[in-house]
Coordinates of C-alpha atoms and ligand atoms in Angstrom, one line a residue:
X299 CA -26.6 -40.9 -47.4
X300 CA -25.8 -38.1 -44.8
X301 CA -25.2 -38.5 -40.7
X302 CA -27.3 -36.6 -39.2
X303 CA -26.6 -35.8 -35.4
X304 CA -29.9 -36.2 -33.2
X305 CA -29.8 -31.9 -32.7
X306 CA -33.5 -30.5 -33.5
X307 CA -32.2 -28.9 -36.6
X308 CA -31.2 -32.3 -38.0
X309 CA -33.9 -34.3 -36.8
X310 CA -36.2 -31.5 -39.0
X311 CA -33.9 -31.5 -42.0
X312 CA -34.7 -35.6 -42.0
X313 CA -38.4 -34.6 -41.3
X314 CA -38.7 -32.5 -44.1
X315 CA -37.2 -35.3 -46.3
X316 CA -39.6 -37.7 -45.1
X317 CA -42.2 -35.4 -45.8
X318 CA -41.0 -35.1 -49.5
X319 CA -41.2 -39.3 -50.2
X320 CA -37.5 -39.9 -49.1
X321 CA -36.2 -42.2 -46.4
X322 CA -34.3 -41.0 -43.1
X323 CA -33.4 -43.9 -40.7
X324 CA -33.5 -42.9 -36.7
X325 CA -32.8 -44.1 -33.4
X326 CA -35.8 -46.1 -31.5
X327 CA -35.7 -47.5 -28.4
X328 CA -36.1 -51.1 -29.7
X329 CA -33.5 -50.8 -32.9
X330 CA -33.0 -48.4 -35.7
X331 CA -36.1 -47.5 -38.4
X332 CA -36.3 -46.9 -41.6
X333 CA -38.6 -44.2 -41.5
X334 CA -41.1 -42.9 -44.9
X335 CA -44.3 -41.6 -44.9
X336 CA -47.1 -44.4 -44.4
X337 CA -49.5 -42.3 -46.7
X338 CA -47.0 -42.2 -49.4
X339 CA -47.0 -44.8 -51.8
X340 CA -43.5 -44.3 -53.3
X341 CA -42.2 -43.7 -50.1
X342 CA -43.2 -47.2 -49.0
X343 CA -42.1 -49.0 -52.4
X344 CA -38.8 -47.3 -51.2
X345 CA -38.1 -49.0 -48.2
X346 CA -39.0 -52.5 -49.4
X347 CA -36.4 -51.8 -52.4
X348 CA -33.8 -50.2 -49.3
X349 CA -34.9 -53.3 -47.5
X350 CA -34.8 -56.0 -50.2
X351 CA -38.1 -56.8 -48.0
X352 CA -40.9 -59.3 -49.7
X353 CA -44.1 -57.5 -50.3
X354 CA -45.9 -59.9 -48.0
X355 CA -44.3 -58.7 -45.2
X356 CA -45.7 -55.6 -43.6
X357 CA -44.6 -52.7 -41.9
X358 CA -45.0 -50.8 -38.9
X359 CA -46.3 -47.5 -38.3
X360 CA -45.3 -45.1 -35.5
X361 CA -46.8 -42.5 -34.1
X362 CA -46.0 -39.8 -31.4
X363 CA -49.0 -38.8 -30.2
X364 CA -52.5 -40.7 -29.2
X365 CA -54.8 -38.4 -30.9
X366 CA -52.8 -40.0 -34.6
X367 CA -53.9 -43.2 -33.9
X368 CA -57.4 -42.8 -35.3
X369 CA -55.7 -42.2 -38.9
X370 CA -54.5 -45.6 -39.2
X371 CA -56.4 -47.6 -37.7
X372 CA -60.4 -47.8 -37.2
X373 CA -60.4 -48.4 -33.7
X374 CA -64.2 -47.7 -33.4
X375 CA -64.8 -51.2 -34.7
X376 CA -62.9 -52.7 -32.1
X377 CA -65.6 -54.5 -29.4
X378 CA -66.4 -53.0 -26.5
X379 CA -63.6 -55.7 -24.1
X380 CA -61.0 -55.1 -26.9
X381 CA -61.3 -51.3 -27.0
X382 CA -61.2 -51.6 -23.2
X383 CA -58.0 -53.4 -23.5
X384 CA -56.4 -50.9 -25.8
X385 CA -57.2 -48.0 -23.6
X386 CA -55.5 -49.7 -20.7
X387 CA -52.5 -50.9 -23.1
X388 CA -52.0 -47.1 -24.2
X389 CA -52.4 -45.6 -20.5
X390 CA -49.9 -48.3 -19.3
X391 CA -47.4 -49.2 -22.0
X392 CA -47.1 -46.8 -24.3
X393 CA -45.2 -44.8 -25.5
X394 CA -42.4 -48.5 -25.5
X395 CA -41.8 -51.1 -27.1
X396 CA -44.9 -52.5 -28.0
X397 CA -46.7 -53.0 -31.3
X398 CA -50.5 -53.5 -31.9
X399 CA -52.4 -55.1 -34.8
X400 CA -55.5 -53.3 -35.2
X401 CA -58.3 -53.0 -37.8
X402 CA -57.1 -50.6 -40.5
X403 CA -58.7 -47.4 -41.8
X404 CA -59.1 -47.6 -45.6
X405 CA -56.9 -44.5 -46.3
X406 CA -53.5 -46.5 -45.0
X407 CA -52.1 -48.1 -48.2
X408 CA -52.4 -51.8 -48.7
X409 CA -48.3 -51.2 -49.7
X410 CA -48.4 -50.8 -45.8
X411 CA -50.0 -53.9 -44.3
X412 CA -49.3 -56.1 -47.4
X413 CA -53.0 -56.1 -47.9
X414 CA -53.8 -57.1 -44.6
X415 CA -57.0 -55.9 -43.0
X416 CA -54.6 -54.9 -40.0
X417 CA -52.5 -52.4 -39.7
X418 CA -49.5 -53.1 -37.0
X419 CA -49.3 -49.5 -34.7
X420 CA -46.7 -48.6 -32.4
X421 CA -45.8 -45.2 -30.0
X422 CA -42.1 -45.2 -29.3
X423 CA -40.9 -43.4 -26.2
X424 CA -37.5 -42.5 -27.8
X425 CA -37.5 -38.6 -27.7
X426 CA -35.6 -38.4 -31.4
X427 CA -38.0 -40.8 -33.0
X428 CA -41.0 -38.8 -31.2
X429 CA -39.7 -35.7 -32.6
X430 CA -38.9 -37.1 -36.0
X431 CA -42.8 -38.5 -35.9
X432 CA -44.4 -34.8 -34.9
X433 CA -41.7 -32.7 -37.0
X434 CA -43.2 -35.0 -40.0
X435 CA -45.8 -36.3 -41.4
X436 CA -47.5 -37.6 -37.9
X437 CA -47.3 -41.4 -38.8
X438 CA -44.3 -42.9 -40.1
X439 CA -43.9 -46.5 -41.7
X440 CA -40.5 -48.2 -40.3
X441 CA -39.0 -51.4 -40.5
X442 CA -36.0 -52.2 -38.8
X443 CA -32.9 -50.5 -40.9
X444 CA -31.4 -53.6 -41.9
X445 CA -31.4 -55.9 -45.0
X446 CA -34.3 -58.3 -44.6
X447 CA -33.0 -61.5 -43.1
X448 CA -30.1 -59.5 -41.4
X449 CA -29.4 -58.6 -37.9
X450 CA -31.2 -56.0 -36.7
X451 CA -29.4 -52.3 -36.2
X452 CA -28.7 -51.3 -33.1
X453 CA -26.3 -48.2 -33.7
X454 CA -25.9 -45.9 -36.8
X455 CA -22.8 -47.5 -37.9
X456 CA -25.0 -50.6 -38.3
X457 CA -27.4 -48.7 -40.9
X458 CA -24.4 -47.0 -42.7
X459 CA -22.3 -50.4 -42.6
X460 CA -25.9 -52.0 -44.4
X461 CA -27.8 -49.7 -46.2
X462 CA -25.7 -46.9 -46.9
X463 CA -26.7 -45.2 -50.2
X464 CA -30.0 -46.8 -50.1
X465 CA -30.8 -44.5 -47.5
X466 CA -30.7 -40.8 -47.8
X467 CA -30.2 -39.5 -44.0
X468 CA -29.4 -41.5 -40.9
X469 CA -29.9 -39.7 -37.3
X470 CA -27.4 -41.1 -35.4
X471 CA -28.7 -41.1 -31.5
X472 CA -26.6 -43.7 -29.9
X473 CA -26.8 -47.1 -28.8
X474 CA -30.8 -48.3 -28.6
X475 CA -31.3 -49.2 -25.4
X476 CA -33.4 -52.0 -25.6
X477 CA -31.9 -53.7 -28.8
X478 CA -34.6 -56.3 -29.0
X479 CA -37.5 -55.3 -31.6
X480 CA -41.3 -54.4 -30.1
X481 CA -43.6 -56.7 -29.3
X482 CA -46.5 -57.2 -31.4
X483 CA -49.3 -57.8 -29.8
X484 CA -52.9 -59.0 -32.2
X485 CA -55.8 -56.3 -30.8
X486 CA -58.5 -57.7 -33.2
X487 CA -59.2 -61.1 -31.4
X488 CA -59.8 -61.7 -27.7
X489 CA -58.0 -62.6 -25.8
X490 CA -55.0 -60.8 -27.7
X491 CA -52.2 -62.7 -29.3
X492 CA -48.8 -61.7 -29.3
X493 CA -47.4 -62.9 -32.7
X494 CA -44.4 -62.2 -32.1
X495 CA -42.1 -61.5 -28.2
X496 CA -39.8 -58.3 -28.0
X497 CA -38.9 -55.7 -25.9
X498 CA -42.4 -55.6 -23.8
X499 CA -42.6 -58.8 -21.9
X500 CA -45.8 -61.0 -22.2
X501 CA -45.9 -60.6 -18.0
X502 CA -45.7 -56.7 -18.6
X503 CA -49.0 -57.4 -20.8
X504 CA -50.3 -59.6 -18.7
X505 CA -50.3 -57.3 -15.7
X506 CA -52.8 -54.8 -17.5
X507 CA -54.9 -57.1 -19.7
X508 CA -55.1 -60.3 -18.3
X509 CA -54.3 -63.5 -20.0
X510 CA -52.7 -63.2 -23.8
X511 CA -52.5 -66.2 -26.1
X512 CA -48.6 -66.7 -27.2
X513 CA -47.8 -66.7 -30.4
X514 CA -47.7 -69.1 -34.1
X515 CA -45.5 -71.8 -34.8
X516 CA -42.6 -70.8 -36.9
X517 CA -43.6 -71.1 -40.8
X518 CA -40.4 -72.4 -42.8
X519 CA -42.6 -71.2 -46.0
X520 CA -43.3 -67.6 -46.9
X521 CA -47.4 -67.9 -46.6
X522 CA -48.9 -67.7 -49.7
X523 CA -51.0 -64.3 -49.2
X524 CA -49.8 -61.8 -46.3
X525 CA -48.0 -63.3 -43.2
X526 CA -49.9 -62.5 -39.9
X527 CA -46.7 -61.4 -38.5
X528 CA -43.4 -61.5 -41.1
X529 CA -41.4 -62.2 -37.5
X530 CA -42.8 -65.6 -37.9
X531 CA -40.7 -66.0 -41.0
X532 CA -38.4 -69.4 -40.0
X533 CA -35.5 -67.8 -41.1
X534 CA -35.0 -64.0 -39.9
X535 CA -32.6 -62.2 -37.7
X536 CA -29.2 -63.8 -39.0
X537 CA -26.1 -63.6 -39.2
X538 CA -24.0 -64.7 -42.4
X539 CA -21.9 -67.6 -40.0
X540 CA -24.2 -70.5 -39.7
X541 CA -25.7 -70.2 -35.9
X542 CA -26.3 -73.4 -33.5
X543 CA -28.2 -72.6 -30.3
X544 CA -27.4 -74.6 -27.0
X545 CA -29.0 -74.9 -23.7
X546 CA -26.1 -73.9 -20.9
X547 CA -25.5 -77.4 -20.0
X548 CA -25.0 -78.4 -23.7
X549 CA -23.2 -75.1 -24.3
X550 CA -20.9 -75.6 -21.0
X551 CA -19.8 -79.0 -22.6
X552 CA -18.6 -77.8 -26.4
X553 CA -15.4 -78.6 -26.9
X554 CA -13.2 -75.8 -28.3
X555 CA -13.0 -75.6 -32.0
X556 CA -10.6 -72.8 -33.3
X557 CA -12.2 -70.4 -36.6
X558 CA -15.5 -71.4 -33.9
X559 CA -17.5 -68.3 -32.2
X560 CA -18.8 -69.0 -28.9
X561 CA -21.7 -66.4 -27.2
X562 CA -22.6 -67.1 -24.0
X563 CA -25.5 -65.7 -22.1
X564 CA -23.4 -65.5 -18.7
X565 CA -20.0 -65.5 -17.2
X566 CA -21.2 -68.8 -15.2
X567 CA -21.6 -70.9 -18.1
X568 CA -18.7 -69.0 -20.1
X569 CA -16.3 -70.0 -16.7
X570 CA -18.0 -73.5 -16.9
X571 CA -16.8 -73.9 -20.6
X572 CA -13.3 -72.6 -19.8
X573 CA -12.5 -74.7 -17.2
X574 CA -13.5 -77.7 -19.2
X575 CA -11.6 -76.6 -21.8
X576 CA -8.4 -75.6 -20.1
X577 CA -9.0 -72.1 -20.9
X578 CA -7.9 -68.8 -19.4
X579 CA -11.9 -66.4 -19.0
X580 CA -11.2 -63.9 -21.0
X581 CA -8.5 -62.7 -24.0
X582 CA -10.2 -64.9 -26.6
X583 CA -11.1 -62.6 -29.4
X584 CA -14.2 -65.1 -30.4
X585 CA -15.6 -65.8 -26.8
X586 CA -18.9 -63.5 -26.0
X587 CA -20.6 -62.8 -23.1
X588 CA -24.0 -61.1 -23.2
X589 CA -24.0 -60.5 -19.0
X590 CA -21.2 -59.0 -17.3
X591 CA -23.3 -58.2 -13.6
X592 CA -23.4 -61.9 -11.5
X593 CA -25.6 -60.3 -9.1
X594 CA -28.6 -59.6 -11.4
X595 CA -31.9 -61.5 -11.1
X596 CA -32.4 -63.5 -14.1
X597 CA -34.9 -60.7 -15.8
X598 CA -32.8 -57.9 -14.8
X599 CA -29.8 -60.1 -16.9
X600 CA -31.9 -60.7 -19.6
X601 CA -32.8 -56.7 -20.3
X602 CA -28.9 -57.0 -20.1
X603 CA -28.4 -59.5 -23.4
X604 CA -31.2 -58.1 -25.2
X605 CA -29.5 -54.9 -25.3
X606 CA -26.0 -56.7 -26.3
X607 CA -27.5 -59.1 -28.3
X608 CA -27.4 -57.9 -31.9
X609 CA -25.0 -55.4 -31.4
X610 CA -22.5 -58.9 -30.5
X611 CA -23.8 -60.6 -33.2
X612 CA -22.7 -57.6 -35.5
X613 CA -18.9 -58.4 -33.8
X614 CA -18.7 -61.5 -34.3
X615 CA -20.2 -61.6 -37.9
X616 CA -17.5 -59.2 -38.9
X617 CA -14.6 -61.6 -37.6
X618 CA -16.2 -64.0 -40.0
X619 CA -16.3 -67.1 -37.7
X620 CA -16.7 -70.4 -39.6
X621 CA -19.8 -71.3 -37.1
X622 CA -21.5 -69.3 -33.9
X623 CA -22.6 -71.6 -31.0
X624 CA -25.0 -69.3 -29.0
X625 CA -26.4 -70.1 -25.6
X626 CA -30.2 -70.0 -24.9
X627 CA -31.4 -67.3 -22.4
X628 CA -33.4 -67.9 -19.4
X629 CA -37.0 -68.1 -20.9
X630 CA -38.7 -65.4 -18.6
X631 CA -38.5 -61.6 -19.3
X632 CA -36.7 -59.8 -22.4
X633 CA -35.1 -63.7 -22.5
X634 CA -38.1 -65.1 -24.7
X635 CA -38.0 -62.8 -27.5
X636 CA -34.2 -63.3 -27.3
X637 CA -34.4 -67.0 -27.9
X638 CA -36.8 -66.5 -30.1
X639 CA -34.2 -64.2 -32.2
X640 CA -31.2 -66.7 -31.7
X641 CA -33.9 -69.9 -32.8
X642 CA -34.7 -67.8 -36.5
X643 CA -31.1 -66.9 -37.0
X644 CA -30.4 -71.1 -36.2
X645 CA -32.9 -71.8 -39.1
X646 CA -30.9 -69.7 -41.4
X647 CA -28.8 -73.3 -41.7
X648 CA -31.5 -75.5 -42.6
Ligands
AMP66 P1 -39.5 -55.0 -38.5 O1 -39.9 -54.1 -39.7 O2 -38.7 -55.8 -39.3 O3 -39.0 -54.8 -37.4 O4 -40.9 -56.1 -38.7 C1 -42.0 -55.6 -38.9 C2 -42.7 -56.2 -38.1 O5 -44.4 -56.0 -37.7 C3 -43.1 -57.9 -38.2 O6 -41.9 -58.6 -37.3 C4 -44.4 -58.4 -37.9 O7 -44.3 -58.8 -36.4 C5 -45.0 -57.0 -37.6 N1 -46.2 -56.7 -38.4 C6 -46.5 -55.5 -39.4 N2 -47.8 -55.5 -39.6 C7 -48.6 -56.4 -39.0 C8 -49.9 -56.6 -39.1 N3 -50.9 -56.0 -39.6 N4 -49.9 -57.7 -38.6 C9 -49.4 -58.3 -37.8 N5 -48.2 -58.0 -37.6 C10 -47.6 -57.1 -38.2
MG67 MG1 -36.4 -56.5 -39.1

């Protein structure tokens, strides 16, 4: 594995590697991706191998130009109404943290879609991701660059720590700004359906295409042939330590147990908890807060919390607590995605 900078020459080195069927991890605005040529079956196989990812879990393919959407998706087969929704989503929300499940082109390998008739496509806004895609093959398959089921990486160091020699190159582009994965929207049914909440809020989507349906109940067992959306596995995005999820009221009433870690959404709840436990706020290496700016509105706090979520869970995992207590986010904006990830992290215990 070789660490690269986000300079143009280094991006070209990674792009050449991808063209040759190798893998490069790269920054996006959501989390770091593990990229390979979406049309090269052996590159796809290497992605699954590097992540120890089951084959029923399909990949998101990334484009950096609307004119290449056709290479992956058969948009002419969409109904006129869905076609109109696709156009407005592309215009208003791409590039950005939104993945669209669309009818697939026959040329997209089944390995990329786990045999589904749909392909998930995203146009990331991160300039390094865009360059890498343009300099290589135009369509890059890239799941999050972490071992299957574990926390998603928001820094190059996370990728190095988790995948090491299983990846050929890592482009270091600093912190991923949004910090949770893209929202996956199924655009093959009308109304469209959010299969996985993520970096684009439901509110933002509904503002441009009107009502959307929301999700499926999480399934504990890996379904038969292919999942509609892998983020739907009940246990996913999980740290090593068992995680317990609490709403703000319950969190502020928890007794302090040495050896356990505490992850608060806001300073207010942390303050109330510290008072009850007669602890001074701050100074304890096992106590964390996702938001620090008390003056922010709730929706903006969820943006701050999402950006800090996985990085903070990495830090907590590295101090090896016997358990993690995490406070739920308010259920608006990116809070829906945060709670989705924490719920799946908590499901690992069962
Ligand atoms: P990850 O690669 O770990 O970021 O996760 C990939 C995500 O892509 C999954 O969580 C799914 O939600 C989504 N996905 C990929 N392909 C499809 C598809 N054809 N239909 C629906 N969702 C998909
Ligand atoms: Mg992932």
